[in-house]
DNA sequence: GGTGGGGTGTGGTCTGACCACATGCTACAG
DNA sequence: CTGTAGCATGTGGTCAGACCACACCCCACC
C-alpha cells in the first residue's frame, strides 16, 4: 500500500512525525514554507497543501507578516477541524440527521452525567483540595442571553447549540467536546430547518428555555439520573416535534453510561 | 468577521454550497481543476488546496488519467477524514488518552446496547418483514482471525481495534462509526504502547479473546445490560491494566488544553 | 529620546510549464 | 473486415518563479 507518497503527503508525514517525536509542540513555529520545501526536497506548493490540511484540521494557524505571531504555529485546538469535517460530511449527505441526533443523545447524556456526579462529589467532600465542581458559568451565561425576547429563531438556536457545546466543554472531555463542536453546525442546521414548521415558535422556545434551566438545576443538584433523563427528553422531544418521526422515542435507549432505571 | 475569504476558502465554500444545493452529489465528478479555477477566478493552486482539504476529509478522491474514474469524485465516505483528524490531533497532544478511553466507553456501550436490543427485537418478532437482526459476521470473522497463535502483539491489537470498529459499523449509526474510525488509530496507539509493559501478554490476550466472545454472545442473546457491562469492563480493564491509573473511575480531569501560542 | 520610514521575512496568490498516467481514437497491418 | 499498436488528449501532480500584502524590526532623522 501507499505505493509512492505524493509530495504533500510526505510533508504531512514529516510534520506528524515531528509532532509525535516531540520536535514540534503546541506553540512552536513551523519552519517557513520555503525552508520546509527545500529541506524536504519538494515544491513550495506541496508544502502549502499539507499546511492547508493541517490548518483546516485545526492543528495550526497561519498568519502573514513577520516576527513572532506570524508564520504557521501549532495550536491543536480541539474541534477546530472536526467542525469543518462534520459540516462538510453532512453537506455531502454523509450523515443522516437521525444518526446525528442519536449520537447527541449518547454523548450529551454522558456529559451531564459526569457533570452532575462531579457536582455531587464536590458537595460531599468538604475538602477543598481540588475544585471538582464543574464550572457552569458559560452555559448559564448563554441561558441568560437566550432570555432576551428580541431574539430571532436563528439567533436563539445558535445560542442553544452553543449552550450544549458549553456543557460538553465544562465536562472536560476534549474528545467529546471536539465531536460536539463538529456536530454543532449540523445540529443548528436541522434545528433551524425544523423550527420553520413549528406550530408556535414562542411556545416552543419557552419550553426549551425551561428545559435548559432544569438540566442545569439537575446538574448543580448532583442528580445525575434526572439530568440524564432531562437531556434525553429535551433533545429527543425537539427532534420528534420538528420531524414528526417518533422513531427516537420508540427504541428509547437511555443513551450511554450506566442504566438509568434498574 | 471573516474579513476577506482567502482564495482557497472561496473554492471550499463554493463546493460546499454545491453539495448543499444538490448540484453536487456523491458519485459526481468535480470539474477539472483548471476549469474550476477559471470559473471562480482563482489560481489553480488555490483550487488544489481546497481539493486537498476535501480529500483528506474523506469527501472526495482524486485520480490521474482520463475518462470516467479519473478526476475528483465526491465520495463522502464516513470516517475517512475523521481518522486523519483524530490521529493528528492525538499526535499534537490535543487529546488526552484518558478522554479517548472515556469516549470509547460511552460510545461502545451505546453501540452494543443498540445491537443487543435489535437482536432481542428480532427474536421476539417472528415476523420476517425486515431482518432486524444485526449482522455480526464481520466482527466474528475478526475474532476468528484473532485466535491464530502466530499473531504478534501489534497484529492482535490491530484486529482488536478493527473488531470494535466493526461493532460500531454493525450498529448502523454512521456518526458513531465515523468517530470510532477516527479514534481507531489513537486506540491502537495507546493499546500497543501499554502492551509492552504487561506482565504476561499471553495471559492478557487470552482474557481479551474471552471478553470479546462474551460481548458477542451477550449481543446475540439480546442481553443489553450484560453487553454494556462487559464492554465497559473490557475497555476500562485493559486501560487500567496497562496504565496503572484508575483515574477513569474518578473522571473529570479539568482540561485546560488551550495552547499558549502567541 | 521619540518618531517616521524603509528593509526584510513571512504567508497568499497567480502563472506557466512539465511530468505521469489512463483513456480513447485512429491508422495501420493482418 | 478485424484486431492491435501507437499516438492524441485530458486529467491530476508537481515545480519554479514571480509578485503582492502585511507585520515587524531597526535605524536614521528630527
PDB file of N, CA, C and O in Angstrom, chain B residues 144-207:
ATOM      1  N   UNK B 144     -12.332 -14.663  14.923  1.00  0.00           N
ATOM      2  CA  UNK B 144     -11.713 -15.919  14.483  1.00  0.00           C
ATOM      3  C   UNK B 144     -10.259 -15.698  14.100  1.00  0.00           C
ATOM      4  O   UNK B 144      -9.383 -16.495  14.438  1.00  0.00           O
ATOM      5  N   UNK B 145     -10.043 -14.570  13.397  1.00  0.00           N
ATOM      6  CA  UNK B 145      -8.669 -14.291  12.981  1.00  0.00           C
ATOM      7  C   UNK B 145      -7.766 -14.074  14.189  1.00  0.00           C
ATOM      8  O   UNK B 145      -6.569 -14.370  14.152  1.00  0.00           O
ATOM      9  N   UNK B 146      -8.343 -13.577  15.260  1.00  0.00           N
ATOM     10  CA  UNK B 146      -7.539 -13.285  16.443  1.00  0.00           C
ATOM     11  C   UNK B 146      -7.168 -14.545  17.226  1.00  0.00           C
ATOM     12  O   UNK B 146      -6.399 -14.485  18.185  1.00  0.00           O
ATOM     13  N   UNK B 147      -7.735 -15.668  16.838  1.00  0.00           N
ATOM     14  CA  UNK B 147      -7.416 -16.911  17.540  1.00  0.00           C
ATOM     15  C   UNK B 147      -6.042 -17.450  17.123  1.00  0.00           C
ATOM     16  O   UNK B 147      -5.436 -18.255  17.830  1.00  0.00           O
ATOM     17  N   UNK B 148      -5.612 -17.008  15.974  1.00  0.00           N
ATOM     18  CA  UNK B 148      -4.327 -17.513  15.482  1.00  0.00           C
ATOM     19  C   UNK B 148      -3.208 -17.291  16.499  1.00  0.00           C
ATOM     20  O   UNK B 148      -3.020 -16.183  16.990  1.00  0.00           O
ATOM     21  N   UNK B 149      -2.476 -18.349  16.817  1.00  0.00           N
ATOM     22  CA  UNK B 149      -1.422 -18.246  17.837  1.00  0.00           C
ATOM     23  C   UNK B 149      -0.156 -17.586  17.309  1.00  0.00           C
ATOM     24  O   UNK B 149       0.752 -17.294  18.074  1.00  0.00           O
ATOM     25  N   UNK B 150      -0.096 -17.368  16.020  1.00  0.00           N
ATOM     26  CA  UNK B 150       1.133 -16.797  15.460  1.00  0.00           C
ATOM     27  C   UNK B 150       1.114 -15.273  15.426  1.00  0.00           C
ATOM     28  O   UNK B 150       2.047 -14.649  14.944  1.00  0.00           O
ATOM     29  N   UNK B 151       0.036 -14.694  15.921  1.00  0.00           N
ATOM     30  CA  UNK B 151      -0.078 -13.238  15.842  1.00  0.00           C
ATOM     31  C   UNK B 151       0.908 -12.551  16.786  1.00  0.00           C
ATOM     32  O   UNK B 151       1.122 -12.985  17.912  1.00  0.00           O
ATOM     33  N   UNK B 152       1.465 -11.467  16.306  1.00  0.00           N
ATOM     34  CA  UNK B 152       2.257 -10.630  17.198  1.00  0.00           C
ATOM     35  C   UNK B 152       1.305  -9.736  17.997  1.00  0.00           C
ATOM     36  O   UNK B 152       0.119  -9.645  17.690  1.00  0.00           O
ATOM     37  N   UNK B 153       1.859  -9.092  18.981  1.00  0.00           N
ATOM     38  CA  UNK B 153       1.024  -8.182  19.770  1.00  0.00           C
ATOM     39  C   UNK B 153       0.386  -7.124  18.881  1.00  0.00           C
ATOM     40  O   UNK B 153      -0.809  -6.841  18.966  1.00  0.00           O
ATOM     41  N   UNK B 154       1.223  -6.527  18.031  1.00  0.00           N
ATOM     42  CA  UNK B 154       0.729  -5.442  17.184  1.00  0.00           C
ATOM     43  C   UNK B 154      -0.387  -5.930  16.267  1.00  0.00           C
ATOM     44  O   UNK B 154      -1.411  -5.265  16.106  1.00  0.00           O
ATOM     45  N   UNK B 155      -0.190  -7.122  15.696  1.00  0.00           N
ATOM     46  CA  UNK B 155      -1.217  -7.645  14.802  1.00  0.00           C
ATOM     47  C   UNK B 155      -2.514  -7.925  15.559  1.00  0.00           C
ATOM     48  O   UNK B 155      -3.618  -7.639  15.083  1.00  0.00           O
ATOM     49  N   UNK B 156      -2.340  -8.480  16.740  1.00  0.00           N
ATOM     50  CA  UNK B 156      -3.518  -8.776  17.553  1.00  0.00           C
ATOM     51  C   UNK B 156      -4.285  -7.497  17.863  1.00  0.00           C
ATOM     52  O   UNK B 156      -5.510  -7.433  17.723  1.00  0.00           O
ATOM     53  N   UNK B 157      -3.553  -6.475  18.260  1.00  0.00           N
ATOM     54  CA  UNK B 157      -4.212  -5.233  18.656  1.00  0.00           C
ATOM     55  C   UNK B 157      -4.842  -4.527  17.460  1.00  0.00           C
ATOM     56  O   UNK B 157      -5.854  -3.833  17.598  1.00  0.00           O
ATOM     57  N   UNK B 158      -4.248  -4.704  16.292  1.00  0.00           N
ATOM     58  CA  UNK B 158      -4.874  -4.147  15.098  1.00  0.00           C
ATOM     59  C   UNK B 158      -6.224  -4.800  14.851  1.00  0.00           C
ATOM     60  O   UNK B 158      -7.229  -4.134  14.596  1.00  0.00           O
ATOM     61  N   UNK B 159      -6.242  -6.110  14.958  1.00  0.00           N
ATOM     62  CA  UNK B 159      -7.510  -6.828  14.786  1.00  0.00           C
ATOM     63  C   UNK B 159      -8.500  -6.429  15.878  1.00  0.00           C
ATOM     64  O   UNK B 159      -9.703  -6.305  15.634  1.00  0.00           O
ATOM     65  N   UNK B 160      -7.967  -6.240  17.068  1.00  0.00           N
ATOM     66  CA  UNK B 160      -8.806  -5.823  18.188  1.00  0.00           C
ATOM     67  C   UNK B 160      -9.506  -4.510  17.859  1.00  0.00           C
ATOM     68  O   UNK B 160     -10.733  -4.379  17.976  1.00  0.00           O
ATOM     69  N   UNK B 161      -8.717  -3.535  17.404  1.00  0.00           N
ATOM     70  CA  UNK B 161      -9.302  -2.238  17.063  1.00  0.00           C
ATOM     71  C   UNK B 161     -10.320  -2.392  15.934  1.00  0.00           C
ATOM     72  O   UNK B 161     -11.382  -1.765  15.945  1.00  0.00           O
ATOM     73  N   UNK B 162     -10.002  -3.249  14.989  1.00  0.00           N
ATOM     74  CA  UNK B 162     -10.933  -3.460  13.880  1.00  0.00           C
ATOM     75  C   UNK B 162     -12.238  -4.091  14.371  1.00  0.00           C
ATOM     76  O   UNK B 162     -13.313  -3.779  13.873  1.00  0.00           O
ATOM     77  N   UNK B 163     -12.104  -4.963  15.348  1.00  0.00           N
ATOM     78  CA  UNK B 163     -13.294  -5.614  15.899  1.00  0.00           C
ATOM     79  C   UNK B 163     -14.238  -4.570  16.508  1.00  0.00           C
ATOM     80  O   UNK B 163     -15.449  -4.572  16.238  1.00  0.00           O
ATOM     81  N   UNK B 164     -13.673  -3.691  17.287  1.00  0.00           N
ATOM     82  CA  UNK B 164     -14.518  -2.685  17.924  1.00  0.00           C
ATOM     83  C   UNK B 164     -15.142  -1.763  16.889  1.00  0.00           C
ATOM     84  O   UNK B 164     -16.301  -1.349  17.004  1.00  0.00           O
ATOM     85  N   UNK B 165     -14.357  -1.454  15.863  1.00  0.00           N
ATOM     86  CA  UNK B 165     -14.902  -0.614  14.796  1.00  0.00           C
ATOM     87  C   UNK B 165     -16.010  -1.348  14.042  1.00  0.00           C
ATOM     88  O   UNK B 165     -17.033  -0.760  13.677  1.00  0.00           O
ATOM     89  N   UNK B 166     -15.811  -2.628  13.856  1.00  0.00           N
ATOM     90  CA  UNK B 166     -16.816  -3.419  13.136  1.00  0.00           C
ATOM     91  C   UNK B 166     -18.131  -3.469  13.907  1.00  0.00           C
ATOM     92  O   UNK B 166     -19.212  -3.465  13.316  1.00  0.00           O
ATOM     93  N   UNK B 167     -18.033  -3.508  15.227  1.00  0.00           N
ATOM     94  CA  UNK B 167     -19.257  -3.471  16.034  1.00  0.00           C
ATOM     95  C   UNK B 167     -20.007  -2.162  15.792  1.00  0.00           C
ATOM     96  O   UNK B 167     -21.233  -2.154  15.629  1.00  0.00           O
ATOM     97  N   UNK B 168     -19.247  -1.071  15.772  1.00  0.00           N
ATOM     98  CA  UNK B 168     -19.879   0.227  15.539  1.00  0.00           C
ATOM     99  C   UNK B 168     -20.552   0.251  14.176  1.00  0.00           C
ATOM    100  O   UNK B 168     -21.675   0.738  14.025  1.00  0.00           O
ATOM    101  N   UNK B 169     -19.876  -0.299  13.194  1.00  0.00           N
ATOM    102  CA  UNK B 169     -20.460  -0.339  11.859  1.00  0.00           C
ATOM    103  C   UNK B 169     -21.750  -1.151  11.849  1.00  0.00           C
ATOM    104  O   UNK B 169     -22.727  -0.783  11.218  1.00  0.00           O
ATOM    105  N   UNK B 170     -21.719  -2.259  12.575  1.00  0.00           N
ATOM    106  CA  UNK B 170     -22.896  -3.124  12.604  1.00  0.00           C
ATOM    107  C   UNK B 170     -24.094  -2.406  13.215  1.00  0.00           C
ATOM    108  O   UNK B 170     -25.239  -2.688  12.873  1.00  0.00           O
ATOM    109  N   UNK B 171     -23.814  -1.475  14.109  1.00  0.00           N
ATOM    110  CA  UNK B 171     -24.924  -0.764  14.752  1.00  0.00           C
ATOM    111  C   UNK B 171     -25.630   0.155  13.775  1.00  0.00           C
ATOM    112  O   UNK B 171     -26.778   0.538  13.994  1.00  0.00           O
ATOM    113  N   UNK B 172     -24.961   0.530  12.710  1.00  0.00           N
ATOM    114  CA  UNK B 172     -25.611   1.309  11.677  1.00  0.00           C
ATOM    115  C   UNK B 172     -25.560   2.810  11.868  1.00  0.00           C
ATOM    116  O   UNK B 172     -25.924   3.549  10.962  1.00  0.00           O
ATOM    117  N   UNK B 173     -25.100   3.249  13.026  1.00  0.00           N
ATOM    118  CA  UNK B 173     -25.022   4.688  13.253  1.00  0.00           C
ATOM    119  C   UNK B 173     -23.740   5.229  12.614  1.00  0.00           C
ATOM    120  O   UNK B 173     -22.637   4.970  13.068  1.00  0.00           O
ATOM    121  N   UNK B 174     -23.925   6.006  11.559  1.00  0.00           N
ATOM    122  CA  UNK B 174     -22.756   6.434  10.792  1.00  0.00           C
ATOM    123  C   UNK B 174     -21.908   7.448  11.534  1.00  0.00           C
ATOM    124  O   UNK B 174     -20.699   7.521  11.337  1.00  0.00           O
ATOM    125  N   UNK B 175     -22.546   8.261  12.358  1.00  0.00           N
ATOM    126  CA  UNK B 175     -21.765   9.261  13.092  1.00  0.00           C
ATOM    127  C   UNK B 175     -20.878   8.569  14.122  1.00  0.00           C
ATOM    128  O   UNK B 175     -19.693   8.879  14.258  1.00  0.00           O
ATOM    129  N   UNK B 176     -21.455   7.623  14.830  1.00  0.00           N
ATOM    130  CA  UNK B 176     -20.667   6.883  15.813  1.00  0.00           C
ATOM    131  C   UNK B 176     -19.565   6.099  15.102  1.00  0.00           C
ATOM    132  O   UNK B 176     -18.416   6.055  15.557  1.00  0.00           O
ATOM    133  N   UNK B 177     -19.901   5.508  13.998  1.00  0.00           N
ATOM    134  CA  UNK B 177     -18.896   4.750  13.246  1.00  0.00           C
ATOM    135  C   UNK B 177     -17.742   5.651  12.830  1.00  0.00           C
ATOM    136  O   UNK B 177     -16.571   5.292  12.965  1.00  0.00           O
ATOM    137  N   UNK B 178     -18.083   6.824  12.337  1.00  0.00           N
ATOM    138  CA  UNK B 178     -17.040   7.748  11.903  1.00  0.00           C
ATOM    139  C   UNK B 178     -16.166   8.155  13.082  1.00  0.00           C
ATOM    140  O   UNK B 178     -14.937   8.217  12.971  1.00  0.00           O
ATOM    141  N   UNK B 179     -16.779   8.422  14.197  1.00  0.00           N
ATOM    142  CA  UNK B 179     -15.999   8.825  15.367  1.00  0.00           C
ATOM    143  C   UNK B 179     -15.091   7.692  15.819  1.00  0.00           C
ATOM    144  O   UNK B 179     -13.906   7.900  16.104  1.00  0.00           O
ATOM    145  N   UNK B 180     -15.635   6.500  15.859  1.00  0.00           N
ATOM    146  CA  UNK B 180     -14.824   5.348  16.264  1.00  0.00           C
ATOM    147  C   UNK B 180     -13.690   5.126  15.268  1.00  0.00           C
ATOM    148  O   UNK B 180     -12.569   4.798  15.651  1.00  0.00           O
ATOM    149  N   UNK B 181     -13.991   5.304  13.996  1.00  0.00           N
ATOM    150  CA  UNK B 181     -12.937   5.153  12.998  1.00  0.00           C
ATOM    151  C   UNK B 181     -11.830   6.165  13.245  1.00  0.00           C
ATOM    152  O   UNK B 181     -10.647   5.868  13.093  1.00  0.00           O
ATOM    153  N   UNK B 182     -12.240   7.363  13.623  1.00  0.00           N
ATOM    154  CA  UNK B 182     -11.236   8.374  13.912  1.00  0.00           C
ATOM    155  C   UNK B 182     -10.422   8.032  15.136  1.00  0.00           C
ATOM    156  O   UNK B 182      -9.215   8.279  15.188  1.00  0.00           O
ATOM    157  N   UNK B 183     -11.060   7.459  16.122  1.00  0.00           N
ATOM    158  CA  UNK B 183     -10.358   7.126  17.355  1.00  0.00           C
ATOM    159  C   UNK B 183      -9.495   5.882  17.187  1.00  0.00           C
ATOM    160  O   UNK B 183      -8.621   5.608  18.004  1.00  0.00           O
ATOM    161  N   UNK B 184      -9.759   5.128  16.137  1.00  0.00           N
ATOM    162  CA  UNK B 184      -9.123   3.835  15.993  1.00  0.00           C
ATOM    163  C   UNK B 184      -7.610   3.876  16.085  1.00  0.00           C
ATOM    164  O   UNK B 184      -6.995   3.127  16.847  1.00  0.00           O
ATOM    165  N   UNK B 185      -7.004   4.773  15.340  1.00  0.00           N
ATOM    166  CA  UNK B 185      -5.537   4.799  15.371  1.00  0.00           C
ATOM    167  C   UNK B 185      -5.036   5.238  16.734  1.00  0.00           C
ATOM    168  O   UNK B 185      -4.018   4.745  17.222  1.00  0.00           O
ATOM    169  N   UNK B 186      -5.779   6.142  17.358  1.00  0.00           N
ATOM    170  CA  UNK B 186      -5.395   6.546  18.706  1.00  0.00           C
ATOM    171  C   UNK B 186      -5.522   5.362  19.663  1.00  0.00           C
ATOM    172  O   UNK B 186      -4.669   5.140  20.532  1.00  0.00           O
ATOM    173  N   UNK B 187      -6.574   4.584  19.482  1.00  0.00           N
ATOM    174  CA  UNK B 187      -6.786   3.408  20.329  1.00  0.00           C
ATOM    175  C   UNK B 187      -5.653   2.411  20.135  1.00  0.00           C
ATOM    176  O   UNK B 187      -5.048   1.940  21.098  1.00  0.00           O
ATOM    177  N   UNK B 188      -5.363   2.134  18.873  1.00  0.00           N
ATOM    178  CA  UNK B 188      -4.280   1.200  18.600  1.00  0.00           C
ATOM    179  C   UNK B 188      -2.982   1.695  19.211  1.00  0.00           C
ATOM    180  O   UNK B 188      -2.183   0.915  19.740  1.00  0.00           O
ATOM    181  N   UNK B 189      -2.798   3.005  19.150  1.00  0.00           N
ATOM    182  CA  UNK B 189      -1.567   3.571  19.689  1.00  0.00           C
ATOM    183  C   UNK B 189      -1.403   3.325  21.175  1.00  0.00           C
ATOM    184  O   UNK B 189      -0.388   2.784  21.612  1.00  0.00           O
ATOM    185  N   UNK B 190      -2.413   3.678  21.942  1.00  0.00           N
ATOM    186  CA  UNK B 190      -2.235   3.527  23.385  1.00  0.00           C
ATOM    187  C   UNK B 190      -2.278   2.064  23.787  1.00  0.00           C
ATOM    188  O   UNK B 190      -1.616   1.650  24.745  1.00  0.00           O
ATOM    189  N   UNK B 191      -3.037   1.268  23.021  1.00  0.00           N
ATOM    190  CA  UNK B 191      -3.088  -0.156  23.356  1.00  0.00           C
ATOM    191  C   UNK B 191      -1.713  -0.792  23.149  1.00  0.00           C
ATOM    192  O   UNK B 191      -1.235  -1.559  23.995  1.00  0.00           O
ATOM    193  N   UNK B 192      -1.073  -0.416  22.057  1.00  0.00           N
ATOM    194  CA  UNK B 192       0.224  -1.011  21.762  1.00  0.00           C
ATOM    195  C   UNK B 192       1.276  -0.516  22.759  1.00  0.00           C
ATOM    196  O   UNK B 192       2.125  -1.278  23.216  1.00  0.00           O
ATOM    197  N   UNK B 193       1.200   0.776  23.060  1.00  0.00           N
ATOM    198  CA  UNK B 193       2.169   1.333  23.998  1.00  0.00           C
ATOM    199  C   UNK B 193       2.030   0.657  25.362  1.00  0.00           C
ATOM    200  O   UNK B 193       3.026   0.357  26.030  1.00  0.00           O
ATOM    201  N   UNK B 194       0.787   0.398  25.756  1.00  0.00           N
ATOM    202  CA  UNK B 194       0.583  -0.194  27.075  1.00  0.00           C
ATOM    203  C   UNK B 194       0.944  -1.666  27.105  1.00  0.00           C
ATOM    204  O   UNK B 194       1.355  -2.191  28.148  1.00  0.00           O
ATOM    205  N   UNK B 195       0.818  -2.338  25.966  1.00  0.00           N
ATOM    206  CA  UNK B 195       1.026  -3.780  25.953  1.00  0.00           C
ATOM    207  C   UNK B 195       2.465  -4.148  26.294  1.00  0.00           C
ATOM    208  O   UNK B 195       2.731  -5.230  26.843  1.00  0.00           O
ATOM    209  N   UNK B 196       3.382  -3.264  25.980  1.00  0.00           N
ATOM    210  CA  UNK B 196       4.794  -3.582  26.222  1.00  0.00           C
ATOM    211  C   UNK B 196       5.096  -3.736  27.705  1.00  0.00           C
ATOM    212  O   UNK B 196       6.057  -4.400  28.079  1.00  0.00           O
ATOM    213  N   UNK B 197       4.272  -3.132  28.539  1.00  0.00           N
ATOM    214  CA  UNK B 197       4.569  -3.201  29.960  1.00  0.00           C
ATOM    215  C   UNK B 197       3.779  -4.267  30.704  1.00  0.00           C
ATOM    216  O   UNK B 197       3.813  -4.316  31.930  1.00  0.00           O
ATOM    217  N   UNK B 198       3.073  -5.091  29.935  1.00  0.00           N
ATOM    218  CA  UNK B 198       2.247  -6.098  30.588  1.00  0.00           C
ATOM    219  C   UNK B 198       3.100  -7.226  31.189  1.00  0.00           C
ATOM    220  O   UNK B 198       4.163  -7.568  30.662  1.00  0.00           O
ATOM    221  N   UNK B 199       2.588  -7.773  32.261  1.00  0.00           N
ATOM    222  CA  UNK B 199       3.301  -8.886  32.897  1.00  0.00           C
ATOM    223  C   UNK B 199       3.345 -10.079  31.948  1.00  0.00           C
ATOM    224  O   UNK B 199       4.400 -10.644  31.684  1.00  0.00           O
ATOM    225  N   UNK B 200       2.197 -10.438  31.423  1.00  0.00           N
ATOM    226  CA  UNK B 200       2.149 -11.591  30.533  1.00  0.00           C
ATOM    227  C   UNK B 200       1.193 -11.327  29.389  1.00  0.00           C
ATOM    228  O   UNK B 200      -0.021 -11.302  29.574  1.00  0.00           O
ATOM    229  N   UNK B 201       1.776 -11.110  28.233  1.00  0.00           N
ATOM    230  CA  UNK B 201       0.927 -10.840  27.078  1.00  0.00           C
ATOM    231  C   UNK B 201       0.047 -12.043  26.748  1.00  0.00           C
ATOM    232  O   UNK B 201      -1.116 -11.892  26.396  1.00  0.00           O
ATOM    233  N   UNK B 202       0.629 -13.201  26.854  1.00  0.00           N
ATOM    234  CA  UNK B 202      -0.129 -14.405  26.535  1.00  0.00           C
ATOM    235  C   UNK B 202      -1.390 -14.485  27.400  1.00  0.00           C
ATOM    236  O   UNK B 202      -2.490 -14.739  26.907  1.00  0.00           O
ATOM    237  N   UNK B 203      -1.210 -14.218  28.658  1.00  0.00           N
ATOM    238  CA  UNK B 203      -2.329 -14.284  29.585  1.00  0.00           C
ATOM    239  C   UNK B 203      -3.384 -13.233  29.236  1.00  0.00           C
ATOM    240  O   UNK B 203      -4.587 -13.501  29.183  1.00  0.00           O
ATOM    241  N   UNK B 204      -2.889 -12.025  29.004  1.00  0.00           N
ATOM    242  CA  UNK B 204      -3.820 -10.932  28.700  1.00  0.00           C
ATOM    243  C   UNK B 204      -4.583 -11.197  27.417  1.00  0.00           C
ATOM    244  O   UNK B 204      -5.794 -10.970  27.339  1.00  0.00           O
ATOM    245  N   UNK B 205      -3.885 -11.683  26.407  1.00  0.00           N
ATOM    246  CA  UNK B 205      -4.552 -11.874  25.119  1.00  0.00           C
ATOM    247  C   UNK B 205      -5.636 -12.937  25.221  1.00  0.00           C
ATOM    248  O   UNK B 205      -6.680 -12.833  24.584  1.00  0.00           O
ATOM    249  N   UNK B 206      -5.378 -13.940  26.030  1.00  0.00           N
ATOM    250  CA  UNK B 206      -6.405 -14.968  26.230  1.00  0.00           C
ATOM    251  C   UNK B 206      -7.648 -14.349  26.867  1.00  0.00           C
ATOM    252  O   UNK B 206      -8.783 -14.612  26.456  1.00  0.00           O
ATOM    253  N   UNK B 207      -7.398 -13.507  27.852  1.00  0.00           N
ATOM    254  CA  UNK B 207      -8.530 -12.859  28.520  1.00  0.00           C
ATOM    255  C   UNK B 207      -9.295 -11.965  27.541  1.00  0.00           C
ATOM    256  O   UNK B 207     -10.532 -11.969  27.502  1.00  0.00           O
TER     257      UNK B 207
END
